[in-house]
Amino acid sequence: MRDVAVVSFAQSPHVRREQNRNEVEILMPVVREARERSGIAHDEIDFVCSGSTDYLAGQSFAFVAGLDGIGAWPPVSESHVEMDGAWALYEAWVKIQMGYADTALVYGFGKSSPGDLPEVMALQLDPYVLTPLWPDAVSMAALQARKCLDEGVLTEADMAAVAARDRRHAESNPFAQVKGSADPEALLAEPTLVSPLRKHDCAPISDGAAAVILAADDVARRVCERPAWISGIHHIVEPQDPGLRDLTRSRSTEIAADKAGVGAGTVDVAEIHGPFTHQEILIEKALGLGPDTTVNPSGGALAANPMMTAGLIRIGEAARRIQDGSAGRTVAHATSGPCLQQNLVCVMEGR
Amino acid sequence: MSDESAEGPVEIIQCPVELDYTYTAGQATTRFLRGVGEGKLLGQRCIVCGKIYVASRGACPIHGVPTGPETVEVSDKGTLVSFSIVRIPSENLSVDPPFAAISVLLDGSDSTFMHVLSDCPLEEVRMGMRVEAVWIPKEEWTTSLKNITHFRPLDEPDAPYDSYKEHL
Ligand SMILES: [Zn+2]
C-alpha cells in the first residue's frame, strides 16, 4: 500500500440559501484555497474527482458546469460520483493506490436550496414502490427514529443532548450555519416537526462546497509539515429498501469501521456525518468510540449539511486536526442514501 | 386471486414527478441577463488569459478563475462556426422543424453562443457564414434570451476559416 495523506482542505461558509452565487461561483474560491494551501501547482494535480447530484440544481449534467471552476485546459484526468464527495475521495485514493496518480483534487458541492430538498431526496428511493408514495427524507428518518425509540436503543433526551453538544461545538466553527443551542431540557419542550423528530434533530438545509487535496508518499511529505495519513478507508452499502435492514443499528458502519481499523488505536477526534440526531448516535455506537473521543468538534452535519459535501467536510475537519497538531489519530464518517444506507469510514493519523 | 402470469407483465405504471426549483443565476449570469434586458450582449473577461466569455457562468473554464466583475459589450453580429439541421419536433421549441441549430462566434467574443438560424434556406447554411441577431420589439424586452428570436444571414462575405478555427 502507498502512503496517502490529506494535505489540504478548504470549505465555503455554509448558508441556508445562497442567493447571489451559482454553483461554480461557490465552488471556485474553495478549490483555489485548497490548492494554494497545498502548495501543489495546478498542473501537478494528476487526478480530479468530484461528488454532487444534478437533482439539487434540477439540471442535467449540472456537475459538468462545476468543471468550469477548476480549470480543465489542458484537459485533465477527471471523474465524478453522483454521491457525497467522500466517495469521490475514496475513488481518488484508489487511483493513487493503483499508481495512476500521485496527487488528486477532490471536491464536493451542494446548492441544496433551489428545490424542496426533502422531496428531491425521495427520488433516491425505489422508483416503482417507494418514490410514487413521495416519502420525504425527514419522514423516512422519523420512521427510523421511531423504531430506535420503540426498541429502547436511544431516548429523545439522548437525541437532544447530541443536538446541543454539536451546535455548541459549532460556535467555534466560522463556516457553520447553525451555532449555539439551548439546554437539552429546553429543546425537548419544543413541539415535534415530524414525530418523533423535533427541529433540533434535523440537520439544516445548506448551500456550500468543500475541497481536499490528496498526495502520496514523498509529495505529501514535501508539501505538508504534518500530513493526515490515511491509515484505513472503507465503505459498505446495505439494501436500498429500508424494510430489508435493521434500522436500529448501522451494520455497514460497523463493518467499514472494522475494515478501516478504527479499533487499532485510540481515537482523539471523530467527525460523524449524521444528518439526524438519532443517526449520529447509531454511528457513534457502530464506530465503537470510547469516552476519550471528542465527537464532532466542528458541529457535524447538524451545524451545516450541504448535500453531497457534508461527508467530505468530515474528512477535511478530521484531517485538519491532525495537521494543526491538536490530534494524533482521527476518524471521519460519511453517509449516503435513506436512513444510513451506505457508510464510509476513514481513519487518519499523524506520524 | 387472479393468475397474474396469465395477464402478462405490468408494462407501464404512471409515476408523475413534479419538482419546483427557484433558480438563482449567480453574479456572472445576472450581469449577462441584465445586459440582455437592455438589448446588449455583455462578455466577461478572464483575469489570466483575457479571453472574453459571453453568457459566462463566472469562471474561465481554462484557468478556473473568476471572470469579471467588469463587462465588455460584444456585437450581436458574428460568424457561424458550426450547425446542425434539426428535423425532430420538440414541444419546448418556438420554431418548427426543420431548422438550423447554430453555434455563433460573436464579434469581440472568445466563446461561442448557441441559437437558431432562420430567414435562410437550409441548403445555404454553412460554416463561416456571417449572421446577426434578430431582437423582439424593445418594449417587449425582459432579462431573457427570448429577446433574441433567432439569427439571420448578413449580406457579407464569409469569414475566413482561420478566423474561427479555434472555436469549432
Ligand atoms: Zn483564462
PDB file of N, CA and C in Angstrom, chain B residues 65-133:
ATOM      1  N   VAL B  65     -10.549  30.492 -12.906  1.00  0.00           N
ATOM      2  CA  VAL B  65     -10.526  31.720 -12.100  1.00  0.00           C
ATOM      3  C   VAL B  65     -11.756  32.550 -12.451  1.00  0.00           C
ATOM      4  N   PRO B  66     -12.142  33.467 -11.564  1.00  0.00           N
ATOM      5  CA  PRO B  66     -13.357  34.248 -11.821  1.00  0.00           C
ATOM      6  C   PRO B  66     -13.202  35.189 -13.016  1.00  0.00           C
ATOM      7  N   THR B  67     -14.307  35.370 -13.731  1.00  0.00           N
ATOM      8  CA  THR B  67     -14.372  36.420 -14.748  1.00  0.00           C
ATOM      9  C   THR B  67     -14.985  37.652 -14.097  1.00  0.00           C
ATOM     10  N   GLY B  68     -14.838  38.775 -14.759  1.00  0.00           N
ATOM     11  CA  GLY B  68     -15.468  39.980 -14.249  1.00  0.00           C
ATOM     12  C   GLY B  68     -14.670  40.642 -13.150  1.00  0.00           C
ATOM     13  N   PRO B  69     -15.257  41.610 -12.416  1.00  0.00           N
ATOM     14  CA  PRO B  69     -16.675  41.972 -12.472  1.00  0.00           C
ATOM     15  C   PRO B  69     -17.015  42.942 -13.621  1.00  0.00           C
ATOM     16  N   GLU B  70     -16.005  43.534 -14.259  1.00  0.00           N
ATOM     17  CA  GLU B  70     -16.349  44.472 -15.341  1.00  0.00           C
ATOM     18  C   GLU B  70     -16.847  43.699 -16.554  1.00  0.00           C
ATOM     19  N   THR B  71     -17.690  44.330 -17.362  1.00  0.00           N
ATOM     20  CA  THR B  71     -18.251  43.656 -18.527  1.00  0.00           C
ATOM     21  C   THR B  71     -17.771  44.349 -19.799  1.00  0.00           C
ATOM     22  N   VAL B  72     -17.764  43.613 -20.889  1.00  0.00           N
ATOM     23  CA  VAL B  72     -17.342  44.120 -22.196  1.00  0.00           C
ATOM     24  C   VAL B  72     -18.477  43.849 -23.175  1.00  0.00           C
ATOM     25  N   GLU B  73     -19.004  44.894 -23.778  1.00  0.00           N
ATOM     26  CA  GLU B  73     -20.088  44.663 -24.725  1.00  0.00           C
ATOM     27  C   GLU B  73     -19.533  44.099 -26.022  1.00  0.00           C
ATOM     28  N   VAL B  74     -20.124  43.012 -26.485  1.00  0.00           N
ATOM     29  CA  VAL B  74     -19.715  42.451 -27.770  1.00  0.00           C
ATOM     30  C   VAL B  74     -20.835  42.681 -28.776  1.00  0.00           C
ATOM     31  N   SER B  75     -20.539  42.411 -30.033  1.00  0.00           N
ATOM     32  CA  SER B  75     -21.502  42.649 -31.107  1.00  0.00           C
ATOM     33  C   SER B  75     -22.603  41.605 -31.096  1.00  0.00           C
ATOM     34  N   ASP B  76     -23.751  41.947 -31.663  1.00  0.00           N
ATOM     35  CA  ASP B  76     -24.783  40.922 -31.872  1.00  0.00           C
ATOM     36  C   ASP B  76     -24.663  40.343 -33.290  1.00  0.00           C
ATOM     37  N   LYS B  77     -23.552  40.657 -33.937  1.00  0.00           N
ATOM     38  CA  LYS B  77     -23.226  40.032 -35.226  1.00  0.00           C
ATOM     39  C   LYS B  77     -22.059  39.069 -35.004  1.00  0.00           C
ATOM     40  N   GLY B  78     -22.007  38.034 -35.826  1.00  0.00           N
ATOM     41  CA  GLY B  78     -20.922  37.085 -35.642  1.00  0.00           C
ATOM     42  C   GLY B  78     -20.803  36.108 -36.788  1.00  0.00           C
ATOM     43  N   THR B  79     -19.985  35.091 -36.559  1.00  0.00           N
ATOM     44  CA  THR B  79     -19.708  34.087 -37.583  1.00  0.00           C
ATOM     45  C   THR B  79     -20.242  32.734 -37.153  1.00  0.00           C
ATOM     46  N   LEU B  80     -20.981  32.100 -38.055  1.00  0.00           N
ATOM     47  CA  LEU B  80     -21.492  30.764 -37.779  1.00  0.00           C
ATOM     48  C   LEU B  80     -20.318  29.790 -37.868  1.00  0.00           C
ATOM     49  N   VAL B  81     -20.015  29.105 -36.754  1.00  0.00           N
ATOM     50  CA  VAL B  81     -18.863  28.212 -36.771  1.00  0.00           C
ATOM     51  C   VAL B  81     -19.274  26.743 -36.875  1.00  0.00           C
ATOM     52  N   SER B  82     -20.516  26.444 -36.565  1.00  0.00           N
ATOM     53  CA  SER B  82     -20.988  25.070 -36.709  1.00  0.00           C
ATOM     54  C   SER B  82     -22.508  25.067 -36.696  1.00  0.00           C
ATOM     55  N   PHE B  83     -23.110  24.014 -37.240  1.00  0.00           N
ATOM     56  CA  PHE B  83     -24.573  23.977 -37.287  1.00  0.00           C
ATOM     57  C   PHE B  83     -25.056  22.539 -37.406  1.00  0.00           C
ATOM     58  N   SER B  84     -26.329  22.365 -37.142  1.00  0.00           N
ATOM     59  CA  SER B  84     -26.973  21.074 -37.366  1.00  0.00           C
ATOM     60  C   SER B  84     -28.399  21.342 -37.806  1.00  0.00           C
ATOM     61  N   ILE B  85     -28.852  20.592 -38.808  1.00  0.00           N
ATOM     62  CA  ILE B  85     -30.244  20.732 -39.241  1.00  0.00           C
ATOM     63  C   ILE B  85     -31.094  19.788 -38.383  1.00  0.00           C
ATOM     64  N   VAL B  86     -32.047  20.374 -37.659  1.00  0.00           N
ATOM     65  CA  VAL B  86     -32.871  19.600 -36.729  1.00  0.00           C
ATOM     66  C   VAL B  86     -34.202  19.279 -37.401  1.00  0.00           C
ATOM     67  N   ARG B  87     -34.540  18.001 -37.456  1.00  0.00           N
ATOM     68  CA  ARG B  87     -35.771  17.586 -38.133  1.00  0.00           C
ATOM     69  C   ARG B  87     -36.758  16.946 -37.167  1.00  0.00           C
ATOM     70  N   ILE B  88     -36.400  16.931 -35.868  1.00  0.00           N
ATOM     71  CA  ILE B  88     -37.257  16.296 -34.859  1.00  0.00           C
ATOM     72  C   ILE B  88     -37.977  17.387 -34.064  1.00  0.00           C
ATOM     73  N   PRO B  89     -39.314  17.322 -33.985  1.00  0.00           N
ATOM     74  CA  PRO B  89     -40.019  18.362 -33.222  1.00  0.00           C
ATOM     75  C   PRO B  89     -39.807  18.204 -31.714  1.00  0.00           C
ATOM     76  N   SER B  90     -39.900  19.321 -31.005  1.00  0.00           N
ATOM     77  CA  SER B  90     -39.833  19.285 -29.552  1.00  0.00           C
ATOM     78  C   SER B  90     -40.820  20.303 -29.023  1.00  0.00           C
ATOM     79  N   GLU B  91     -41.554  19.922 -27.986  1.00  0.00           N
ATOM     80  CA  GLU B  91     -42.623  20.811 -27.517  1.00  0.00           C
ATOM     81  C   GLU B  91     -42.086  22.083 -26.868  1.00  0.00           C
ATOM     82  N   ASN B  92     -40.797  22.095 -26.526  1.00  0.00           N
ATOM     83  CA  ASN B  92     -40.251  23.276 -25.870  1.00  0.00           C
ATOM     84  C   ASN B  92     -39.654  24.283 -26.849  1.00  0.00           C
ATOM     85  N   LEU B  93     -39.719  23.999 -28.152  1.00  0.00           N
ATOM     86  CA  LEU B  93     -39.086  24.894 -29.123  1.00  0.00           C
ATOM     87  C   LEU B  93     -40.116  25.828 -29.750  1.00  0.00           C
ATOM     88  N   SER B  94     -39.662  27.062 -29.999  1.00  0.00           N
ATOM     89  CA  SER B  94     -40.578  28.043 -30.573  1.00  0.00           C
ATOM     90  C   SER B  94     -40.579  27.989 -32.092  1.00  0.00           C
ATOM     91  N   VAL B  95     -39.641  27.237 -32.685  1.00  0.00           N
ATOM     92  CA  VAL B  95     -39.592  27.134 -34.149  1.00  0.00           C
ATOM     93  C   VAL B  95     -39.966  25.723 -34.586  1.00  0.00           C
ATOM     94  N   ASP B  96     -40.528  25.633 -35.782  1.00  0.00           N
ATOM     95  CA  ASP B  96     -40.917  24.319 -36.303  1.00  0.00           C
ATOM     96  C   ASP B  96     -39.763  23.713 -37.104  1.00  0.00           C
ATOM     97  N   PRO B  97     -39.551  22.404 -37.003  1.00  0.00           N
ATOM     98  CA  PRO B  97     -38.524  21.761 -37.809  1.00  0.00           C
ATOM     99  C   PRO B  97     -38.954  21.704 -39.286  1.00  0.00           C
ATOM    100  N   PRO B  98     -38.037  21.584 -40.224  1.00  0.00           N
ATOM    101  CA  PRO B  98     -36.596  21.575 -39.966  1.00  0.00           C
ATOM    102  C   PRO B  98     -36.053  22.991 -39.757  1.00  0.00           C
ATOM    103  N   PHE B  99     -35.069  23.110 -38.883  1.00  0.00           N
ATOM    104  CA  PHE B  99     -34.425  24.405 -38.673  1.00  0.00           C
ATOM    105  C   PHE B  99     -32.951  24.153 -38.396  1.00  0.00           C
ATOM    106  N   ALA B 100     -32.158  25.225 -38.415  1.00  0.00           N
ATOM    107  CA  ALA B 100     -30.728  25.064 -38.160  1.00  0.00           C
ATOM    108  C   ALA B 100     -30.404  25.530 -36.750  1.00  0.00           C
ATOM    109  N   ALA B 101     -29.883  24.617 -35.926  1.00  0.00           N
ATOM    110  CA  ALA B 101     -29.298  24.997 -34.634  1.00  0.00           C
ATOM    111  C   ALA B 101     -27.864  25.410 -34.926  1.00  0.00           C
ATOM    112  N   ILE B 102     -27.479  26.581 -34.439  1.00  0.00           N
ATOM    113  CA  ILE B 102     -26.164  27.101 -34.824  1.00  0.00           C
ATOM    114  C   ILE B 102     -25.312  27.462 -33.622  1.00  0.00           C
ATOM    115  N   SER B 103     -24.015  27.439 -33.843  1.00  0.00           N
ATOM    116  CA  SER B 103     -23.040  27.903 -32.874  1.00  0.00           C
ATOM    117  C   SER B 103     -22.394  29.139 -33.499  1.00  0.00           C
ATOM    118  N   VAL B 104     -22.514  30.268 -32.802  1.00  0.00           N
ATOM    119  CA  VAL B 104     -22.067  31.547 -33.362  1.00  0.00           C
ATOM    120  C   VAL B 104     -20.916  32.101 -32.543  1.00  0.00           C
ATOM    121  N   LEU B 105     -19.875  32.553 -33.229  1.00  0.00           N
ATOM    122  CA  LEU B 105     -18.803  33.293 -32.569  1.00  0.00           C
ATOM    123  C   LEU B 105     -19.091  34.777 -32.771  1.00  0.00           C
ATOM    124  N   LEU B 106     -19.614  35.417 -31.732  1.00  0.00           N
ATOM    125  CA  LEU B 106     -19.969  36.834 -31.841  1.00  0.00           C
ATOM    126  C   LEU B 106     -18.696  37.676 -31.994  1.00  0.00           C
ATOM    127  N   ASP B 107     -18.774  38.721 -32.767  1.00  0.00           N
ATOM    128  CA  ASP B 107     -17.597  39.582 -32.958  1.00  0.00           C
ATOM    129  C   ASP B 107     -17.204  40.199 -31.612  1.00  0.00           C
ATOM    130  N   GLY B 108     -15.953  40.013 -31.224  1.00  0.00           N
ATOM    131  CA  GLY B 108     -15.478  40.536 -29.937  1.00  0.00           C
ATOM    132  C   GLY B 108     -15.511  39.507 -28.824  1.00  0.00           C
ATOM    133  N   SER B 109     -16.037  38.305 -29.110  1.00  0.00           N
ATOM    134  CA  SER B 109     -16.128  37.261 -28.077  1.00  0.00           C
ATOM    135  C   SER B 109     -15.151  36.126 -28.371  1.00  0.00           C
ATOM    136  N   ASP B 110     -14.719  35.440 -27.323  1.00  0.00           N
ATOM    137  CA  ASP B 110     -13.855  34.268 -27.488  1.00  0.00           C
ATOM    138  C   ASP B 110     -14.585  32.961 -27.216  1.00  0.00           C
ATOM    139  N   SER B 111     -15.897  33.065 -26.982  1.00  0.00           N
ATOM    140  CA  SER B 111     -16.651  31.832 -26.756  1.00  0.00           C
ATOM    141  C   SER B 111     -17.836  31.807 -27.710  1.00  0.00           C
ATOM    142  N   THR B 112     -18.286  30.627 -28.029  1.00  0.00           N
ATOM    143  CA  THR B 112     -19.409  30.523 -28.962  1.00  0.00           C
ATOM    144  C   THR B 112     -20.726  30.533 -28.211  1.00  0.00           C
ATOM    145  N   PHE B 113     -21.762  30.753 -28.986  1.00  0.00           N
ATOM    146  CA  PHE B 113     -23.081  31.057 -28.465  1.00  0.00           C
ATOM    147  C   PHE B 113     -24.063  30.212 -29.277  1.00  0.00           C
ATOM    148  N   MET B 114     -24.947  29.475 -28.610  1.00  0.00           N
ATOM    149  CA  MET B 114     -25.892  28.608 -29.333  1.00  0.00           C
ATOM    150  C   MET B 114     -27.190  29.358 -29.613  1.00  0.00           C
ATOM    151  N   HIS B 115     -27.684  29.237 -30.827  1.00  0.00           N
ATOM    152  CA  HIS B 115     -29.006  29.791 -31.118  1.00  0.00           C
ATOM    153  C   HIS B 115     -29.592  29.104 -32.344  1.00  0.00           C
ATOM    154  N   VAL B 116     -30.585  29.730 -32.946  1.00  0.00           N
ATOM    155  CA  VAL B 116     -31.299  29.145 -34.084  1.00  0.00           C
ATOM    156  C   VAL B 116     -31.160  30.095 -35.265  1.00  0.00           C
ATOM    157  N   LEU B 117     -30.970  29.541 -36.462  1.00  0.00           N
ATOM    158  CA  LEU B 117     -30.890  30.369 -37.674  1.00  0.00           C
ATOM    159  C   LEU B 117     -32.203  30.259 -38.432  1.00  0.00           C
ATOM    160  N   SER B 118     -32.698  31.415 -38.890  1.00  0.00           N
ATOM    161  CA  SER B 118     -33.920  31.411 -39.692  1.00  0.00           C
ATOM    162  C   SER B 118     -33.746  32.447 -40.804  1.00  0.00           C
ATOM    163  N   ASP B 119     -34.795  32.685 -41.577  1.00  0.00           N
ATOM    164  CA  ASP B 119     -34.751  33.612 -42.715  1.00  0.00           C
ATOM    165  C   ASP B 119     -33.679  33.192 -43.720  1.00  0.00           C
ATOM    166  N   CYS B 120     -33.500  31.909 -43.909  1.00  0.00           N
ATOM    167  CA  CYS B 120     -32.424  31.422 -44.770  1.00  0.00           C
ATOM    168  C   CYS B 120     -32.768  30.007 -45.235  1.00  0.00           C
ATOM    169  N   PRO B 121     -32.660  29.717 -46.544  1.00  0.00           N
ATOM    170  CA  PRO B 121     -32.876  28.324 -46.985  1.00  0.00           C
ATOM    171  C   PRO B 121     -31.856  27.402 -46.317  1.00  0.00           C
ATOM    172  N   LEU B 122     -32.303  26.261 -45.854  1.00  0.00           N
ATOM    173  CA  LEU B 122     -31.418  25.388 -45.079  1.00  0.00           C
ATOM    174  C   LEU B 122     -30.213  24.919 -45.890  1.00  0.00           C
ATOM    175  N   GLU B 123     -30.379  24.779 -47.211  1.00  0.00           N
ATOM    176  CA  GLU B 123     -29.257  24.293 -48.021  1.00  0.00           C
ATOM    177  C   GLU B 123     -28.161  25.345 -48.148  1.00  0.00           C
ATOM    178  N   GLU B 124     -28.453  26.584 -47.733  1.00  0.00           N
ATOM    179  CA  GLU B 124     -27.425  27.629 -47.805  1.00  0.00           C
ATOM    180  C   GLU B 124     -26.646  27.800 -46.490  1.00  0.00           C
ATOM    181  N   VAL B 125     -27.086  27.100 -45.444  1.00  0.00           N
ATOM    182  CA  VAL B 125     -26.391  27.222 -44.148  1.00  0.00           C
ATOM    183  C   VAL B 125     -24.997  26.621 -44.275  1.00  0.00           C
ATOM    184  N   ARG B 126     -23.990  27.353 -43.828  1.00  0.00           N
ATOM    185  CA  ARG B 126     -22.614  26.867 -43.982  1.00  0.00           C
ATOM    186  C   ARG B 126     -21.715  27.503 -42.929  1.00  0.00           C
ATOM    187  N   MET B 127     -20.621  26.833 -42.644  1.00  0.00           N
ATOM    188  CA  MET B 127     -19.608  27.376 -41.743  1.00  0.00           C
ATOM    189  C   MET B 127     -19.004  28.640 -42.346  1.00  0.00           C
ATOM    190  N   GLY B 128     -18.738  29.606 -41.478  1.00  0.00           N
ATOM    191  CA  GLY B 128     -18.132  30.847 -41.935  1.00  0.00           C
ATOM    192  C   GLY B 128     -19.137  31.912 -42.333  1.00  0.00           C
ATOM    193  N   MET B 129     -20.403  31.517 -42.410  1.00  0.00           N
ATOM    194  CA  MET B 129     -21.475  32.439 -42.775  1.00  0.00           C
ATOM    195  C   MET B 129     -21.573  33.563 -41.743  1.00  0.00           C
ATOM    196  N   ARG B 130     -21.763  34.793 -42.214  1.00  0.00           N
ATOM    197  CA  ARG B 130     -21.926  35.917 -41.294  1.00  0.00           C
ATOM    198  C   ARG B 130     -23.413  36.050 -40.928  1.00  0.00           C
ATOM    199  N   VAL B 131     -23.688  36.223 -39.629  1.00  0.00           N
ATOM    200  CA  VAL B 131     -25.084  36.250 -39.163  1.00  0.00           C
ATOM    201  C   VAL B 131     -25.267  37.374 -38.137  1.00  0.00           C
ATOM    202  N   GLU B 132     -26.519  37.735 -37.904  1.00  0.00           N
ATOM    203  CA  GLU B 132     -26.819  38.741 -36.873  1.00  0.00           C
ATOM    204  C   GLU B 132     -28.071  38.337 -36.103  1.00  0.00           C
ATOM    205  N   ALA B 133     -28.134  38.841 -34.867  1.00  0.00           N
ATOM    206  CA  ALA B 133     -29.280  38.529 -34.012  1.00  0.00           C
ATOM    207  C   ALA B 133     -30.488  39.365 -34.421  1.00  0.00           C
TER     208      ALA B 133
END
